[in-house]
PDB file of C-alpha atoms in Angstrom:
ATOM      1  CA  MET A 216       9.281  -4.386  17.196  1.00 50.00           C
ATOM      2  CA  ILE A 217      10.119  -2.640  20.471  1.00 48.00           C
ATOM      3  CA  HIS A 218      12.385  -4.194  23.015  1.00 48.00           C
ATOM      4  CA  THR A 219      12.029  -2.654  26.448  1.00 46.00           C
ATOM      5  CA  SER A 220      14.307  -3.400  29.355  1.00 45.00           C
ATOM      6  CA  SER A 221      11.390  -4.505  31.504  1.00 47.00           C
ATOM      7  CA  ALA A 222       8.870  -7.240  30.844  1.00 58.00           C
ATOM      8  CA  GLN A 223       5.992  -4.778  30.441  1.00 75.00           C
ATOM      9  CA  ALA A 224       4.380  -4.080  27.089  1.00 77.00           C
ATOM     10  CA  PRO A 225       5.351  -0.886  25.273  1.00 83.00           C
ATOM     11  CA  THR A 226       3.243   2.203  25.786  1.00 89.00           C
ATOM     12  CA  PHE A 227       1.232   3.579  22.910  1.00 90.00           C
ATOM     13  CA  GLU A 228       3.805   6.339  22.408  1.00 92.00           C
ATOM     14  CA  GLU A 229       6.683   3.834  22.250  1.00 91.00           C
ATOM     15  CA  TYR A 230       4.828   1.562  19.856  1.00 91.00           C
ATOM     16  CA  ALA A 231       3.649   4.433  17.638  1.00 92.00           C
ATOM     17  CA  GLY A 232       7.205   5.753  17.390  1.00 93.00           C
ATOM     18  CA  SER A 233       8.618   2.408  16.313  1.00 93.00           C
ATOM     19  CA  ALA A 234       5.713   1.595  13.960  1.00 93.00           C
ATOM     20  CA  TRP A 235       5.683   4.996  12.205  1.00 95.00           C
ATOM     21  CA  PRO A 236       8.289   4.263   9.458  1.00 95.00           C
ATOM     22  CA  SER A 237       6.562   1.073   8.318  1.00 94.00           C
ATOM     23  CA  LEU A 238       3.086   2.569   8.656  1.00 95.00           C
ATOM     24  CA  TYR A 239       4.068   5.700   6.734  1.00 96.00           C
ATOM     25  CA  ARG A 240       5.754   3.687   3.941  1.00 95.00           C
ATOM     26  CA  TYR A 241       2.613   1.597   3.486  1.00 94.00           C
ATOM     27  CA  ALA A 242       0.414   4.716   3.558  1.00 94.00           C
ATOM     28  CA  TYR A 243       2.616   6.372   0.940  1.00 94.00           C
ATOM     29  CA  LEU A 244       2.353   3.375  -1.368  1.00 93.00           C
ATOM     30  CA  LEU A 245      -1.434   3.515  -1.108  1.00 92.00           C
ATOM     31  CA  ALA A 246      -1.881   7.282  -1.247  1.00 90.00           C
ATOM     32  CA  GLY A 247       0.841   8.084  -3.740  1.00 89.00           C
ATOM     33  CA  ASN A 248       1.974  11.338  -2.115  1.00 90.00           C
ATOM     34  CA  HIS A 249       3.557  12.456   1.134  1.00 93.00           C
ATOM     35  CA  ALA A 250       0.774  14.711   2.438  1.00 92.00           C
ATOM     36  CA  ASP A 251      -1.980  12.108   2.082  1.00 93.00           C
ATOM     37  CA  ALA A 252       0.338   9.390   3.432  1.00 94.00           C
ATOM     38  CA  GLU A 253       1.016  11.422   6.569  1.00 95.00           C
ATOM     39  CA  ASP A 254      -2.702  12.058   7.003  1.00 94.00           C
ATOM     40  CA  LEU A 255      -3.506   8.350   6.606  1.00 95.00           C
ATOM     41  CA  ALA A 256      -0.800   7.245   9.020  1.00 95.00           C
ATOM     42  CA  GLN A 257      -1.817   9.880  11.582  1.00 94.00           C
ATOM     43  CA  GLN A 258      -5.503   8.963  11.308  1.00 94.00           C
ATOM     44  CA  THR A 259      -4.531   5.331  11.824  1.00 95.00           C
ATOM     45  CA  LEU A 260      -2.538   6.151  14.949  1.00 94.00           C
ATOM     46  CA  LEU A 261      -5.406   8.268  16.292  1.00 93.00           C
ATOM     47  CA  LYS A 262      -7.776   5.342  15.845  1.00 94.00           C
ATOM     48  CA  ALA A 263      -5.224   3.008  17.427  1.00 92.00           C
ATOM     49  CA  TYR A 264      -4.858   5.329  20.403  1.00 93.00           C
ATOM     50  CA  GLY A 265      -8.608   5.181  20.996  1.00 91.00           C
ATOM     51  CA  ALA A 266      -8.526   1.390  20.834  1.00 91.00           C
ATOM     52  CA  TRP A 267      -5.078   0.824  22.373  1.00 90.00           C
ATOM     53  CA  SER A 268      -6.321  -1.774  24.858  1.00 88.00           C
ATOM     54  CA  ARG A 269      -7.462  -3.937  21.895  1.00 90.00           C
ATOM     55  CA  VAL A 270      -4.427  -3.133  19.734  1.00 88.00           C
ATOM     56  CA  GLU A 271      -1.831  -4.103  22.329  1.00 86.00           C
ATOM     57  CA  LEU A 272      -3.634  -7.408  22.963  1.00 88.00           C
ATOM     58  CA  ALA A 273      -3.789  -8.303  19.268  1.00 87.00           C
ATOM     59  CA  ASP A 274      -1.611 -11.190  18.054  1.00 89.00           C
ATOM     60  CA  SER A 275       0.081  -8.701  15.730  1.00 89.00           C
ATOM     61  CA  PRO A 276      -0.393  -5.033  16.547  1.00 91.00           C
ATOM     62  CA  MET A 277       1.184  -4.096  13.184  1.00 92.00           C
ATOM     63  CA  ALA A 278      -1.385  -6.218  11.336  1.00 92.00           C
ATOM     64  CA  TYR A 279      -4.111  -4.439  13.318  1.00 92.00           C
ATOM     65  CA  LEU A 280      -2.659  -1.037  12.332  1.00 94.00           C
ATOM     66  CA  ARG A 281      -2.223  -2.094   8.701  1.00 94.00           C
ATOM     67  CA  LYS A 282      -5.879  -3.191   8.564  1.00 93.00           C
ATOM     68  CA  THR A 283      -7.006   0.084  10.150  1.00 94.00           C
ATOM     69  CA  LEU A 284      -4.935   2.075   7.657  1.00 95.00           C
ATOM     70  CA  THR A 285      -6.255   0.064   4.704  1.00 93.00           C
ATOM     71  CA  ASN A 286      -9.871   0.494   5.805  1.00 92.00           C
ATOM     72  CA  THR A 287      -9.319   4.227   6.316  1.00 92.00           C
ATOM     73  CA  TYR A 288      -7.789   4.512   2.845  1.00 92.00           C
ATOM     74  CA  LEU A 289     -10.571   2.508   1.177  1.00 90.00           C
ATOM     75  CA  SER A 290     -13.366   4.368   2.978  1.00 87.00           C
ATOM     76  CA  GLN A 291     -11.926   7.720   1.877  1.00 81.00           C
ATOM     77  CA  ARG A 292     -11.761   6.561  -1.736  1.00 69.00           C
ATOM     78  CA  ARG A 293     -15.238   5.082  -2.121  1.00 59.00           C
ATOM     79  CA  PRO A 294     -17.288   8.207  -2.802  1.00 51.00           C
ATOM     80  CA  GLN A 295     -14.800   9.643  -5.266  1.00 50.00           C
ATOM     81  CA  LYS A 296     -15.005   8.590  -8.869  1.00 49.00           C
ATOM     82  CA  ARG A 297     -12.305  10.860 -10.240  1.00 51.00           C
ATOM     83  CA  ARG A 298      -8.720   9.843 -10.758  1.00 51.00           C
ATOM     84  CA  LEU A 299      -5.812  12.104 -10.060  1.00 55.00           C
ATOM     85  CA  GLU A 300      -3.148  12.445 -12.699  1.00 58.00           C
ATOM     86  CA  VAL A 301       0.431  13.429 -12.103  1.00 60.00           C
ATOM     87  CA  LEU A 302       1.729  15.963 -14.608  1.00 64.00           C
ATOM     88  CA  THR A 303       5.381  15.737 -15.592  1.00 67.00           C
ATOM     89  CA  ASP A 304       7.674  17.531 -18.009  1.00 68.00           C
ATOM     90  CA  ALA A 305       8.437  14.363 -19.932  1.00 65.00           C
ATOM     91  CA  PRO A 306       6.959  10.899 -20.299  1.00 60.00           C
ATOM     92  CA  PRO A 307       8.665   8.118 -18.348  1.00 56.00           C
ATOM     93  CA  ALA A 308      11.584   6.517 -20.094  1.00 58.00           C
ATOM     94  CA  VAL A 309      10.769   3.195 -21.716  1.00 54.00           C
ATOM     95  CA  GLY A 310      13.140   0.707 -23.170  1.00 52.00           C
ATOM     96  CA  PRO A 311      13.788  -2.985 -23.627  1.00 48.00           C
ATOM     97  CA  PRO A 312      13.195  -5.242 -20.657  1.00 47.00           C
ATOM     98  CA  PRO A 313      16.198  -4.977 -18.357  1.00 47.00           C
ATOM     99  CA  GLY A 314      18.267  -7.884 -17.064  1.00 50.00           C
ATOM    100  CA  GLY A 315      17.343  -8.666 -13.519  1.00 53.00           C
ATOM    101  CA  GLY A 316      19.737  -7.004 -11.086  1.00 54.00           C
ATOM    102  CA  PRO A 317      18.670  -4.787  -8.174  1.00 52.00           C
ATOM    103  CA  GLU A 318      19.002  -1.653 -10.311  1.00 58.00           C
ATOM    104  CA  ASP A 319      16.747  -3.199 -12.940  1.00 57.00           C
ATOM    105  CA  LEU A 320      14.175  -4.179 -10.320  1.00 53.00           C
ATOM    106  CA  ALA A 321      14.052  -0.591  -9.073  1.00 58.00           C
ATOM    107  CA  GLU A 322      13.728   0.675 -12.648  1.00 67.00           C
ATOM    108  CA  ASN A 323      10.891  -1.783 -13.365  1.00 68.00           C
ATOM    109  CA  ARG A 324       9.027  -0.596 -10.267  1.00 68.00           C
ATOM    110  CA  LEU A 325       9.389   2.999 -11.429  1.00 73.00           C
ATOM    111  CA  VAL A 326       7.959   2.126 -14.845  1.00 78.00           C
ATOM    112  CA  VAL A 327       5.051   0.176 -13.354  1.00 82.00           C
ATOM    113  CA  TRP A 328       4.261   2.583 -10.477  1.00 83.00           C
ATOM    114  CA  PRO A 329       2.283   5.188 -12.491  1.00 85.00           C
ATOM    115  CA  HIS A 330       0.022   2.379 -13.688  1.00 87.00           C
ATOM    116  CA  VAL A 331      -0.395   1.005 -10.148  1.00 88.00           C
ATOM    117  CA  THR A 332      -1.583   4.435  -8.995  1.00 87.00           C
ATOM    118  CA  SER A 333      -4.345   4.361 -11.597  1.00 89.00           C
ATOM    119  CA  LEU A 334      -5.854   1.113 -10.266  1.00 92.00           C
ATOM    120  CA  PRO A 335      -9.094   1.190  -8.265  1.00 93.00           C
ATOM    121  CA  PRO A 336      -8.408   1.445  -4.499  1.00 91.00           C
ATOM    122  CA  ARG A 337      -8.986  -2.221  -3.567  1.00 92.00           C
ATOM    123  CA  GLN A 338      -6.886  -3.525  -6.478  1.00 92.00           C
ATOM    124  CA  ARG A 339      -4.166  -1.034  -5.632  1.00 92.00           C
ATOM    125  CA  ALA A 340      -4.236  -2.135  -1.986  1.00 92.00           C
ATOM    126  CA  VAL A 341      -3.871  -5.790  -3.043  1.00 93.00           C
ATOM    127  CA  VAL A 342      -0.922  -4.993  -5.332  1.00 92.00           C
ATOM    128  CA  VAL A 343       0.819  -2.880  -2.679  1.00 90.00           C
ATOM    129  CA  LEU A 344       0.268  -5.452   0.062  1.00 91.00           C
ATOM    130  CA  ARG A 345       1.412  -8.345  -2.130  1.00 90.00           C
ATOM    131  CA  TYR A 346       4.287  -6.960  -4.154  1.00 86.00           C
ATOM    132  CA  TYR A 347       5.549  -4.064  -2.045  1.00 85.00           C
ATOM    133  CA  GLU A 348       4.770  -5.281   1.495  1.00 88.00           C
ATOM    134  CA  GLN A 349       5.312  -8.996   0.615  1.00 88.00           C
ATOM    135  CA  LEU A 350       2.197 -10.258   2.437  1.00 90.00           C
ATOM    136  CA  SER A 351       0.632 -13.637   1.683  1.00 91.00           C
ATOM    137  CA  GLU A 352      -2.865 -13.963   0.220  1.00 92.00           C
ATOM    138  CA  GLN A 353      -4.242 -14.896   3.642  1.00 92.00           C
ATOM    139  CA  GLU A 354      -2.563 -11.916   5.314  1.00 92.00           C
ATOM    140  CA  ILE A 355      -3.989  -9.612   2.643  1.00 93.00           C
ATOM    141  CA  ALA A 356      -7.443 -11.139   3.134  1.00 92.00           C
ATOM    142  CA  ASP A 357      -7.124 -10.475   6.867  1.00 91.00           C
ATOM    143  CA  VAL A 358      -6.092  -6.854   6.271  1.00 90.00           C
ATOM    144  CA  LEU A 359      -8.897  -6.214   3.775  1.00 91.00           C
ATOM    145  CA  GLY A 360     -11.507  -8.217   5.669  1.00 91.00           C
ATOM    146  CA  CYS A 361     -12.357 -10.422   2.712  1.00 92.00           C
ATOM    147  CA  SER A 362     -11.786 -13.969   1.482  1.00 93.00           C
ATOM    148  CA  ARG A 363      -8.624 -15.297  -0.169  1.00 93.00           C
ATOM    149  CA  GLY A 364     -10.720 -15.726  -3.322  1.00 93.00           C
ATOM    150  CA  THR A 365     -11.507 -12.018  -3.357  1.00 94.00           C
ATOM    151  CA  VAL A 366      -7.797 -11.266  -2.961  1.00 94.00           C
ATOM    152  CA  LYS A 367      -6.958 -13.604  -5.845  1.00 93.00           C
ATOM    153  CA  SER A 368      -9.674 -12.089  -8.020  1.00 93.00           C
ATOM    154  CA  SER A 369      -8.591  -8.532  -7.220  1.00 94.00           C
ATOM    155  CA  ALA A 370      -4.962  -9.410  -7.933  1.00 93.00           C
ATOM    156  CA  HIS A 371      -5.953 -11.050 -11.223  1.00 93.00           C
ATOM    157  CA  HIS A 372      -7.906  -7.982 -12.359  1.00 94.00           C
ATOM    158  CA  ALA A 373      -5.139  -5.640 -11.214  1.00 92.00           C
ATOM    159  CA  LEU A 374      -2.429  -7.583 -13.032  1.00 91.00           C
ATOM    160  CA  LYS A 375      -4.599  -7.790 -16.137  1.00 93.00           C
ATOM    161  CA  ALA A 376      -5.060  -3.999 -16.071  1.00 91.00           C
ATOM    162  CA  LEU A 377      -1.335  -3.458 -15.496  1.00 89.00           C
ATOM    163  CA  ARG A 378      -0.425  -5.736 -18.410  1.00 89.00           C
ATOM    164  CA  ALA A 379      -2.867  -3.878 -20.664  1.00 89.00           C
ATOM    165  CA  ALA A 380      -1.468  -0.502 -19.575  1.00 86.00           C
ATOM    166  CA  LEU A 381       2.104  -1.657 -20.166  1.00 83.00           C
ATOM    167  CA  ASP A 382       1.170  -3.154 -23.546  1.00 82.00           C
ATOM    168  CA  SER A 383      -0.473   0.160 -24.443  1.00 81.00           C
ATOM    169  CA  ALA A 384       2.674   2.030 -23.409  1.00 73.00           C
ATOM    170  CA  THR A 385       4.697  -0.327 -25.604  1.00 68.00           C
ATOM    171  CA  ASP A 386       2.364   0.290 -28.571  1.00 66.00           C
ATOM    172  CA  ASP A 387       2.399   4.068 -28.011  1.00 60.00           C
ATOM    173  CA  HIS A 388       6.162   4.251 -27.960  1.00 57.00           C
ATOM    174  CA  GLY A 389       6.926   1.457 -30.409  1.00 53.00           C
ATOM    175  CA  ARG A 390       9.277  -0.177 -27.891  1.00 50.00           C
ATOM    176  CA  GLY A 391       9.070  -2.603 -25.051  1.00 49.00           C
ATOM    177  CA  VAL A 392       8.721  -1.506 -21.455  1.00 45.00           C
TER     178      VAL A 392
END
């Protein structure tokens, strides 16, 4: 991630600066808003600073940070049972399934995203790590500290809930999503 002119490892400040964009993007996908994403990413870097000697020795410091961020996110969500709703002036546009170009992919993600944000925290983390961060099942299991079977089960339940939500949106609007 960082290439220094000398053979020495990057300092915490150098690593944190280079890791911030990726860490923040992941935090935003989990949290769903900028303020909470910044808080999550900053909390993660604070924890990493306190454990920097372990972080810099890790096989993948970014995987270490991603796991710390995920655990911070999940631990903050456990006691809460309420779900936040985003109020808008108009419902999201729905229409027939688009072709398959890059514009259509972006549009599909926008249609699906409100439903992803309504998933329970662990299912949401699995979906974000798999489909937005492109991690493998084993990498997700490592981040979440669980088995590959738990990842598969969580993904199955998340996708089932997303399909049901999208089917419901289709029924409500009389058109396909």
